[in-house]
Short mmCIF file of C-alpha atoms in Angstrom, two decimals:
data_model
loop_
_atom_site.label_atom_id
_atom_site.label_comp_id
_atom_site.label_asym_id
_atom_site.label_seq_id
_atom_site.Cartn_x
_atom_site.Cartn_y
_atom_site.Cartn_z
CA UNK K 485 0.00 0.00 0.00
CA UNK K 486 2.83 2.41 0.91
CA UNK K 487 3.86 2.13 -2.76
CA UNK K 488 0.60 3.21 -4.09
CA UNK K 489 0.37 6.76 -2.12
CA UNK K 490 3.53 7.41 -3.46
CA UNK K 491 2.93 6.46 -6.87
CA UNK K 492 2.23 8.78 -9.55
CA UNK K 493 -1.22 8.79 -10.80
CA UNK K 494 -0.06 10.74 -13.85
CA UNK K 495 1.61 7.29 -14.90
CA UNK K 496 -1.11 5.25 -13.52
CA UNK K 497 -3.30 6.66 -15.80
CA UNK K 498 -0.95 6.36 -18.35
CA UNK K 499 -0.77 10.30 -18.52
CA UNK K 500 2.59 10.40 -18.13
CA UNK K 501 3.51 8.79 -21.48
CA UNK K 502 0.69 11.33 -23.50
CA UNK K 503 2.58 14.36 -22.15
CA UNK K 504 5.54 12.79 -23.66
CA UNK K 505 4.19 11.99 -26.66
CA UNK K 506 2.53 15.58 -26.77
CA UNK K 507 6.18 17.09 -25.82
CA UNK K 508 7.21 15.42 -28.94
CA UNK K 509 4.78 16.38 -31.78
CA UNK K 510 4.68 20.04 -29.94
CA UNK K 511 9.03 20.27 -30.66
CA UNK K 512 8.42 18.51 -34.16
CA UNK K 513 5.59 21.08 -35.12
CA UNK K 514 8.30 23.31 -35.28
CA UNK K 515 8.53 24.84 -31.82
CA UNK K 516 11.86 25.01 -29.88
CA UNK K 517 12.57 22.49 -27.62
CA UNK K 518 12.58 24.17 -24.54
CA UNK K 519 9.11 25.69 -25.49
CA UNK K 520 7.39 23.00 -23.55
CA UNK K 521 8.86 24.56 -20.43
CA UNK K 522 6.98 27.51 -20.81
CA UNK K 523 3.75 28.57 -19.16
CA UNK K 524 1.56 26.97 -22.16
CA UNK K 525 3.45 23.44 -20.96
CA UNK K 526 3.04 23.60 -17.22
CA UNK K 527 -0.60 24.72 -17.66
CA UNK K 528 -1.08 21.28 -19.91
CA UNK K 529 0.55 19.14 -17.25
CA UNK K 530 -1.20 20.52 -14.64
CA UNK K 531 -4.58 19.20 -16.16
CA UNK K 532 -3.59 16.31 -16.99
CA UNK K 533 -2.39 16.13 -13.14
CA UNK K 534 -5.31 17.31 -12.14
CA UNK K 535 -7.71 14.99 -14.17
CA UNK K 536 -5.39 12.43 -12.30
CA UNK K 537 -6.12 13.61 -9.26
CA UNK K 538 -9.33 15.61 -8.87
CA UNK K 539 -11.47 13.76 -12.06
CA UNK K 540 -12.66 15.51 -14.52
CA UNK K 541 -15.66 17.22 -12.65
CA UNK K 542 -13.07 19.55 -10.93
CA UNK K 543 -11.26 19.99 -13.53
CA UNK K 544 -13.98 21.39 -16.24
CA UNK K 545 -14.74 23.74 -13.33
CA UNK K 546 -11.74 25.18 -13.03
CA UNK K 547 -11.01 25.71 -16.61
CA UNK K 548 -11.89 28.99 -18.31
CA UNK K 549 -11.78 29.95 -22.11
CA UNK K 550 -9.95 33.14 -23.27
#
């Protein structure tokens, strides 16, 4: 059990591999490859991490179109 609250449940859900895979189309679209550090990267891994953790209730909330 003590493995399990310290596990990540980005990579339980298997969320951990589509940020990677997203990291890599983003760079091969033509964007630098340090451009997935920026704001627009952190804000996509926080909902993913937050989908993971919260559901998705909590996280439609939360979200906001500009």
């Amino acid at each position: 059990m003590d493995e399990d609250e310290n596990a990540d449940p980005l990579d339980a859900l298997g969320l951990n591999k589509l940020f990677s895979e997203f990291k890599e189309k983003y760079v091969q679209s033509g964007f630098e490859a340090d451009g997935i550090s920026t704001e627009f990267g952190k804000c996509v891994r926080q909902v993913l991490w937050r989908l993971a953790t919260e559901g998705c209730n909590t996280v439609n909330k939360s979200i906001t179109v500009r």
